Amino acid sequence: MTTATAGATPATAGPGGGHARAGSSVLDLPWVRFALRRAGGLVLALALLVTVTFLIVPLIPGDPARAIAGSSATPQAIATIRADLGLDRPLPQRFVEYVSGLARGDLGTSFRYRVPVSDVVTARLPYTVQLAVPAIALVLVLAIPLGMAVGVLTRGGRRRRLDVAFGVVAGTVAAVPPYVMGTLLVVVFAIGLKLLPPGGAQTQASLVLPILALSLGPACAVARVVRADTSSVLEQEFLRTARARRLPAGRLYLRHALPNLLTSVLTLTGLVLTSLLGGTVVIENVFSYPGLGTEIVQAIVSKDYPVIQGIILCVGCLALLVNLLVDVVLGIVDPRTLTGGHHGG
């Protein structure tokens, strides 16, 4: 008499071992659920971005056809230009054509330059990246060490004056709008001290003030959060025990304190970096820098709808990509976030 089924399937390792339990599907794996959730979110976000951009941009005051034809043009000439630009077709038809073009990788044709919008974007995008990437790096390099250092020095109510001074200075700098920060930097370092060029993109030195204007505010905002979280983490029992064992300072703070700060810091950093991408639009115009920000302002003035839409889509996709990368890093640092919270699924 058979006592066991020969073909019985043994239980597999649980989620911690990287395998699903017997009878479970691949959809039960945290990373698979995370990928599906994020993919669905990205599709919805892109659809919303495309729709809102298409509907809002034509609300900009003015007529693109009249802007191209000039103030002395006849109504017949303006009508001809409107037909040539496709603006005489019904809005739903234009939207379908626009989405169909996007599906083929076609962002449309610039009203002003009469070249593909993708050419305009690719010509200006490297300049914006040249500002944004160093600014992002500077935010992280300044904010995390500074916030941790102040948090360590002021833990448990120590050095109250330093804590207050840091809060006031960092809060003030973080509250300064980018265009005001850029103007102040130009007045002090370009006009007053004559140490750096006031704008343009002729030399590497021209990048210093725009990068500082982009990064100082976000760096102070992130540093304040890091300081608060550092103070909180240092009061936890496991770190008190580590200090009682007189572990070396580097091991104590880098191996024990920093990993416990990463979840909140990365979450805030994703939000800050998204706003920083938008800040490049303002900063590039303050410093006459030839990036996407300067181009979109010129496009708004000339009513160049396809270029405006193309740049908004480009910046929006970059923001979505930044947030996706932050979510992936969060999933690696703290797997509990893969389930959409701090509790496993």
GROMACS .gro file of C-alpha atoms in nm:
model
  345
    1MET     CA    1   0.000   0.000   0.000
    2THR     CA    2   0.146   0.336  -0.101
    3THR     CA    3   0.202   0.570   0.193
    4ALA     CA    4   0.305   0.884   0.001
    5THR     CA    5   0.242   1.029  -0.340
    6ALA     CA    6   0.553   0.986  -0.551
    7GLY     CA    7   0.495   1.299  -0.755
    8ALA     CA    8   0.425   1.528  -0.462
    9THR     CA    9   0.576   1.872  -0.514
   10PRO     CA   10   0.796   1.984  -0.226
   11ALA     CA   11   0.741   2.323  -0.070
   12THR     CA   12   0.979   2.577  -0.215
   13ALA     CA   13   1.162   2.848  -0.036
   14GLY     CA   14   0.961   3.144   0.081
   15PRO     CA   15   0.997   3.501  -0.039
   16GLY     CA   16   1.320   3.542   0.154
   17GLY     CA   17   1.478   3.265  -0.051
   18GLY     CA   18   1.367   3.418  -0.379
   19HIS     CA   19   1.113   3.144  -0.471
   20ALA     CA   20   0.735   3.129  -0.460
   21ARG     CA   21   0.557   2.879  -0.235
   22ALA     CA   22   0.409   2.566  -0.391
   23GLY     CA   23   0.093   2.644  -0.580
   24SER     CA   24   0.164   3.020  -0.597
   25SER     CA   25   0.211   3.207  -0.924
   26VAL     CA   26   0.490   3.429  -1.039
   27LEU     CA   27   0.257   3.725  -0.971
   28ASP     CA   28   0.307   3.664  -0.599
   29LEU     CA   29   0.674   3.761  -0.621
   30PRO     CA   30   0.730   4.111  -0.475
   31TRP     CA   31   0.947   4.235  -0.763
   32VAL     CA   32   0.694   4.115  -1.021
   33ARG     CA   33   0.409   4.291  -0.840
   34PHE     CA   34   0.626   4.601  -0.810
   35ALA     CA   35   0.707   4.597  -1.183
   36LEU     CA   36   0.342   4.555  -1.280
   37ARG     CA   37   0.228   4.829  -1.041
   38ARG     CA   38   0.493   5.072  -1.164
   39ALA     CA   39   0.429   4.987  -1.531
   40GLY     CA   40   0.058   5.057  -1.484
   41GLY     CA   41   0.135   5.381  -1.304
   42LEU     CA   42   0.376   5.493  -1.578
   43VAL     CA   43   0.121   5.423  -1.852
   44LEU     CA   44  -0.147   5.624  -1.670
   45ALA     CA   45   0.095   5.908  -1.594
   46LEU     CA   46   0.212   5.926  -1.956
   47ALA     CA   47  -0.145   5.919  -2.086
   48LEU     CA   48  -0.241   6.201  -1.850
   49LEU     CA   49   0.072   6.400  -1.938
   50VAL     CA   50   0.008   6.370  -2.313
   51THR     CA   51  -0.362   6.459  -2.282
   52VAL     CA   52  -0.320   6.755  -2.048
   53THR     CA   53  -0.028   6.894  -2.248
   54PHE     CA   54  -0.220   6.872  -2.574
   55LEU     CA   55  -0.529   7.040  -2.430
   56ILE     CA   56  -0.362   7.315  -2.226
   57VAL     CA   57  -0.094   7.439  -2.467
   58PRO     CA   58  -0.345   7.577  -2.724
   59LEU     CA   59  -0.497   7.788  -2.445
   60ILE     CA   60  -0.188   8.013  -2.456
   61PRO     CA   61  -0.314   8.357  -2.567
   62GLY     CA   62  -0.249   8.441  -2.929
   63ASP     CA   63  -0.276   8.281  -3.272
   64PRO     CA   64   0.027   8.088  -3.407
   65ALA     CA   65  -0.079   8.163  -3.766
   66ARG     CA   66  -0.098   8.537  -3.699
   67ALA     CA   67   0.238   8.527  -3.516
   68ILE     CA   68   0.397   8.367  -3.822
   69ALA     CA   69   0.219   8.584  -4.081
   70GLY     CA   70   0.281   8.913  -3.903
   71SER     CA   71   0.047   9.191  -3.798
   72SER     CA   72  -0.007   9.321  -4.152
   73ALA     CA   73  -0.116   8.987  -4.300
   74THR     CA   74  -0.457   8.955  -4.461
   75PRO     CA   75  -0.723   8.721  -4.320
   76GLN     CA   76  -0.682   8.500  -4.627
   77ALA     CA   77  -0.306   8.465  -4.566
   78ILE     CA   78  -0.365   8.382  -4.200
   79ALA     CA   79  -0.625   8.122  -4.297
   80THR     CA   80  -0.382   7.964  -4.542
   81ILE     CA   81  -0.115   7.939  -4.273
   82ARG     CA   82  -0.363   7.790  -4.024
   83ALA     CA   83  -0.452   7.522  -4.280
   84ASP     CA   84  -0.083   7.458  -4.347
   85LEU     CA   85  -0.021   7.411  -3.973
   86GLY     CA   86  -0.323   7.183  -3.937
   87LEU     CA   87  -0.495   7.420  -3.694
   88ASP     CA   88  -0.814   7.431  -3.901
   89ARG     CA   89  -0.893   7.065  -3.825
   90PRO     CA   90  -1.123   6.966  -3.536
   91LEU     CA   91  -0.951   6.923  -3.199
   92PRO     CA   92  -1.036   6.549  -3.163
   93GLN     CA   93  -0.887   6.479  -3.506
   94ARG     CA   94  -0.570   6.670  -3.420
   95PHE     CA   95  -0.542   6.479  -3.092
   96VAL     CA   96  -0.568   6.142  -3.266
   97GLU     CA   97  -0.306   6.251  -3.519
   98TYR     CA   98  -0.082   6.375  -3.239
   99VAL     CA   99  -0.103   6.051  -3.039
  100SER     CA  100  -0.047   5.846  -3.356
  101GLY     CA  101   0.264   6.050  -3.424
  102LEU     CA  102   0.392   5.997  -3.071
  103ALA     CA  103   0.345   5.622  -3.112
  104ARG     CA  104   0.579   5.644  -3.414
  105GLY     CA  105   0.828   5.861  -3.224
  106ASP     CA  106   0.718   6.175  -3.409
  107LEU     CA  107   0.680   6.482  -3.184
  108GLY     CA  108   0.555   6.695  -3.471
  109THR     CA  109   0.707   6.981  -3.668
  110SER     CA  110   0.805   7.316  -3.522
  111PHE     CA  111   0.588   7.605  -3.641
  112ARG     CA  112   0.881   7.843  -3.617
  113TYR     CA  113   1.180   7.641  -3.742
  114ARG     CA  114   0.987   7.406  -3.976
  115VAL     CA  115   1.203   7.114  -3.860
  116PRO     CA  116   1.107   6.809  -3.652
  117VAL     CA  117   1.053   6.892  -3.284
  118SER     CA  118   1.280   6.600  -3.197
  119ASP     CA  119   1.567   6.788  -3.365
  120VAL     CA  120   1.498   7.097  -3.153
  121VAL     CA  121   1.479   6.892  -2.832
  122THR     CA  122   1.793   6.689  -2.901
  123ALA     CA  123   1.986   7.007  -2.982
  124ARG     CA  124   1.893   7.171  -2.649
  125LEU     CA  125   1.865   6.869  -2.417
  126PRO     CA  126   2.244   6.818  -2.368
  127TYR     CA  127   2.273   7.171  -2.229
  128THR     CA  128   1.996   7.107  -1.975
  129VAL     CA  129   2.151   6.773  -1.876
  130GLN     CA  130   2.485   6.953  -1.834
  131LEU     CA  131   2.318   7.167  -1.569
  132ALA     CA  132   2.083   6.917  -1.406
  133VAL     CA  133   2.319   6.622  -1.348
  134PRO     CA  134   2.590   6.819  -1.160
  135ALA     CA  135   2.317   7.000  -0.966
  136ILE     CA  136   2.162   6.668  -0.858
  137ALA     CA  137   2.504   6.535  -0.758
  138LEU     CA  138   2.579   6.854  -0.562
  139VAL     CA  139   2.247   6.828  -0.375
  140LEU     CA  140   2.334   6.478  -0.254
  141VAL     CA  141   2.700   6.555  -0.179
  142LEU     CA  142   2.608   6.862   0.027
  143ALA     CA  143   2.286   6.750   0.193
  144ILE     CA  144   2.363   6.405   0.331
  145PRO     CA  145   2.701   6.475   0.499
  146LEU     CA  146   2.588   6.817   0.626
  147GLY     CA  147   2.256   6.689   0.762
  148MET     CA  148   2.421   6.389   0.928
  149ALA     CA  149   2.699   6.601   1.080
  150VAL     CA  150   2.454   6.850   1.233
  151GLY     CA  151   2.231   6.566   1.350
  152VAL     CA  152   2.524   6.396   1.524
  153LEU     CA  153   2.653   6.718   1.681
  154THR     CA  154   2.311   6.824   1.810
  155ARG     CA  155   2.170   6.486   1.919
  156GLY     CA  156   1.997   6.474   2.252
  157GLY     CA  157   1.963   6.854   2.275
  158ARG     CA  158   2.336   6.924   2.251
  159ARG     CA  159   2.467   7.245   2.090
  160ARG     CA  160   2.130   7.413   2.084
  161ARG     CA  161   2.266   7.728   1.918
  162LEU     CA  162   2.410   7.529   1.629
  163ASP     CA  163   2.079   7.349   1.584
  164VAL     CA  164   1.883   7.676   1.576
  165ALA     CA  165   2.133   7.847   1.345
  166PHE     CA  166   2.130   7.555   1.104
  167GLY     CA  167   1.749   7.544   1.101
  168VAL     CA  168   1.721   7.918   1.031
  169VAL     CA  169   1.988   7.930   0.759
  170ALA     CA  170   1.884   7.609   0.585
  171GLY     CA  171   1.515   7.698   0.605
  172THR     CA  172   1.578   8.045   0.462
  173VAL     CA  173   1.793   7.921   0.173
  174ALA     CA  174   1.545   7.643   0.093
  175ALA     CA  175   1.261   7.898   0.074
  176VAL     CA  176   1.437   8.127  -0.176
  177PRO     CA  177   1.288   8.084  -0.527
  178PRO     CA  178   1.539   7.970  -0.793
  179TYR     CA  179   1.515   8.292  -0.995
  180VAL     CA  180   1.587   8.501  -0.684
  181MET     CA  181   1.879   8.277  -0.591
  182GLY     CA  182   2.017   8.304  -0.944
  183THR     CA  183   1.985   8.682  -0.945
  184LEU     CA  184   2.158   8.713  -0.607
  185LEU     CA  185   2.446   8.493  -0.721
  186VAL     CA  186   2.491   8.702  -1.036
  187VAL     CA  187   2.489   9.027  -0.837
  188VAL     CA  188   2.745   8.901  -0.583
  189PHE     CA  189   2.984   8.681  -0.783
  190ALA     CA  190   2.954   8.817  -1.138
  191ILE     CA  191   2.878   9.188  -1.102
  192GLY     CA  192   3.021   9.258  -0.756
  193LEU     CA  193   3.326   9.033  -0.716
  194LYS     CA  194   3.368   8.966  -1.091
  195LEU     CA  195   3.479   8.610  -1.016
  196LEU     CA  196   3.248   8.426  -1.255
  197PRO     CA  197   3.071   8.499  -1.585
  198PRO     CA  198   2.707   8.611  -1.546
  199GLY     CA  199   2.564   8.371  -1.801
  200GLY     CA  200   2.590   8.197  -2.135
  201ALA     CA  201   2.757   7.865  -2.207
  202GLN     CA  202   3.092   7.970  -2.350
  203THR     CA  203   3.315   7.818  -2.080
  204GLN     CA  204   3.295   7.565  -1.797
  205ALA     CA  205   3.303   7.857  -1.554
  206SER     CA  206   2.967   7.966  -1.699
  207LEU     CA  207   2.810   7.657  -1.543
  208VAL     CA  208   2.909   7.734  -1.183
  209LEU     CA  209   2.647   7.994  -1.095
  210PRO     CA  210   2.351   7.817  -1.264
  211ILE     CA  211   2.441   7.489  -1.093
  212LEU     CA  212   2.467   7.662  -0.754
  213ALA     CA  213   2.137   7.842  -0.811
  214LEU     CA  214   1.969   7.511  -0.893
  215SER     CA  215   2.117   7.308  -0.609
  216LEU     CA  216   2.153   7.527  -0.299
  217GLY     CA  217   1.782   7.542  -0.213
  218PRO     CA  218   1.711   7.169  -0.265
  219ALA     CA  219   2.033   7.077  -0.080
  220CYS     CA  220   1.923   7.274   0.225
  221ALA     CA  221   1.574   7.119   0.212
  222VAL     CA  222   1.717   6.766   0.202
  223ALA     CA  223   1.980   6.849   0.469
  224ARG     CA  224   1.707   6.955   0.713
  225VAL     CA  225   1.529   6.623   0.673
  226VAL     CA  226   1.856   6.429   0.706
  227ARG     CA  227   1.936   6.619   1.027
  228ALA     CA  228   1.595   6.543   1.177
  229ASP     CA  229   1.610   6.176   1.076
  230THR     CA  230   1.967   6.142   1.203
  231SER     CA  231   1.868   6.275   1.544
  232SER     CA  232   1.576   6.030   1.553
  233VAL     CA  233   1.784   5.730   1.445
  234LEU     CA  234   2.060   5.805   1.695
  235GLU     CA  235   1.808   5.778   1.977
  236GLN     CA  236   1.704   5.427   1.879
  237GLU     CA  237   1.803   5.143   2.108
  238PHE     CA  238   2.032   4.957   1.869
  239LEU     CA  239   2.249   5.268   1.818
  240ARG     CA  240   2.261   5.337   2.189
  241THR     CA  241   2.391   4.984   2.231
  242ALA     CA  242   2.645   5.037   1.954
  243ARG     CA  243   2.769   5.357   2.120
  244ALA     CA  244   2.793   5.178   2.455
  245ARG     CA  245   3.020   4.922   2.287
  246ARG     CA  246   3.239   5.217   2.177
  247LEU     CA  247   3.240   5.128   1.810
  248PRO     CA  248   3.453   5.354   1.586
  249ALA     CA  249   3.263   5.663   1.475
  250GLY     CA  250   3.291   5.579   1.104
  251ARG     CA  251   3.147   5.232   1.154
  252LEU     CA  252   2.876   5.360   1.389
  253TYR     CA  253   2.742   5.630   1.158
  254LEU     CA  254   2.812   5.487   0.813
  255ARG     CA  255   2.724   5.122   0.875
  256HIS     CA  256   2.447   5.161   1.132
  257ALA     CA  257   2.296   5.510   1.109
  258LEU     CA  258   2.314   5.588   0.734
  259PRO     CA  259   2.127   5.276   0.608
  260ASN     CA  260   1.837   5.362   0.839
  261LEU     CA  261   1.817   5.710   0.687
  262LEU     CA  262   1.812   5.605   0.324
  263THR     CA  263   1.442   5.528   0.287
  264SER     CA  264   1.317   5.871   0.392
  265VAL     CA  265   1.609   6.050   0.225
  266LEU     CA  266   1.554   5.874  -0.108
  267THR     CA  267   1.180   5.944  -0.098
  268LEU     CA  268   1.239   6.315  -0.040
  269THR     CA  269   1.524   6.324  -0.292
  270GLY     CA  270   1.291   6.194  -0.565
  271LEU     CA  271   1.049   6.479  -0.500
  272VAL     CA  272   1.328   6.737  -0.482
  273LEU     CA  273   1.492   6.619  -0.804
  274THR     CA  274   1.161   6.633  -0.988
  275SER     CA  275   1.117   6.995  -0.884
  276LEU     CA  276   1.480   7.062  -0.973
  277LEU     CA  277   1.412   6.958  -1.333
  278GLY     CA  278   1.136   7.219  -1.344
  279GLY     CA  279   1.372   7.473  -1.189
  280THR     CA  280   1.606   7.446  -1.487
  281VAL     CA  281   1.344   7.630  -1.695
  282VAL     CA  282   1.373   7.936  -1.473
  283ILE     CA  283   1.748   7.919  -1.416
  284GLU     CA  284   1.833   7.883  -1.785
  285ASN     CA  285   1.644   8.205  -1.859
  286VAL     CA  286   1.808   8.391  -1.571
  287PHE     CA  287   2.153   8.297  -1.703
  288SER     CA  288   2.070   8.307  -2.077
  289TYR     CA  289   2.167   7.943  -2.099
  290PRO     CA  290   2.070   7.767  -2.426
  291GLY     CA  291   1.885   7.467  -2.282
  292LEU     CA  292   1.527   7.343  -2.293
  293GLY     CA  293   1.416   7.611  -2.047
  294THR     CA  294   1.522   7.897  -2.270
  295GLU     CA  295   1.377   7.724  -2.576
  296ILE     CA  296   1.035   7.669  -2.421
  297VAL     CA  297   1.006   8.037  -2.324
  298GLN     CA  298   1.090   8.138  -2.681
  299ALA     CA  299   0.838   7.883  -2.808
  300ILE     CA  300   0.567   8.027  -2.581
  301VAL     CA  301   0.635   8.377  -2.709
  302SER     CA  302   0.617   8.262  -3.073
  303LYS     CA  303   0.316   8.028  -3.008
  304ASP     CA  304   0.514   7.727  -3.132
  305TYR     CA  305   0.276   7.462  -2.994
  306PRO     CA  306   0.465   7.148  -3.107
  307VAL     CA  307   0.791   7.263  -2.946
  308ILE     CA  308   0.614   7.354  -2.621
  309GLN     CA  309   0.443   7.015  -2.611
  310GLY     CA  310   0.763   6.831  -2.701
  311ILE     CA  311   0.966   6.996  -2.426
  312ILE     CA  312   0.696   6.940  -2.164
  313LEU     CA  313   0.677   6.573  -2.261
  314CYS     CA  314   1.056   6.542  -2.248
  315VAL     CA  315   1.085   6.699  -1.903
  316GLY     CA  316   0.782   6.503  -1.780
  317CYS     CA  317   0.932   6.174  -1.898
  318LEU     CA  318   1.262   6.260  -1.728
  319ALA     CA  319   1.074   6.329  -1.404
  320LEU     CA  320   0.892   5.994  -1.431
  321LEU     CA  321   1.224   5.820  -1.497
  322VAL     CA  322   1.383   5.983  -1.191
  323ASN     CA  323   1.095   5.868  -0.971
  324LEU     CA  324   1.114   5.516  -1.116
  325LEU     CA  325   1.487   5.497  -1.040
  326VAL     CA  326   1.422   5.620  -0.686
  327ASP     CA  327   1.155   5.352  -0.640
  328VAL     CA  328   1.392   5.081  -0.766
  329VAL     CA  329   1.669   5.193  -0.530
  330LEU     CA  330   1.417   5.205  -0.245
  331GLY     CA  331   1.314   4.850  -0.329
  332ILE     CA  332   1.676   4.737  -0.307
  333VAL     CA  333   1.748   4.927   0.016
  334ASP     CA  334   1.418   4.839   0.186
  335PRO     CA  335   1.233   4.545   0.022
  336ARG     CA  336   0.924   4.627   0.230
  337THR     CA  337   0.855   4.918  -0.007
  338LEU     CA  338   0.799   4.672  -0.292
  339THR     CA  339   0.455   4.597  -0.151
  340GLY     CA  340   0.364   4.965  -0.152
  341GLY     CA  341   0.429   5.018   0.218
  342HIS     CA  342   0.639   4.904   0.508
  343HIS     CA  343   0.459   4.578   0.560
  344GLY     CA  344   0.515   4.270   0.358
  345GLY     CA  345   0.245   4.140   0.132
   0.00000   0.00000   0.00000
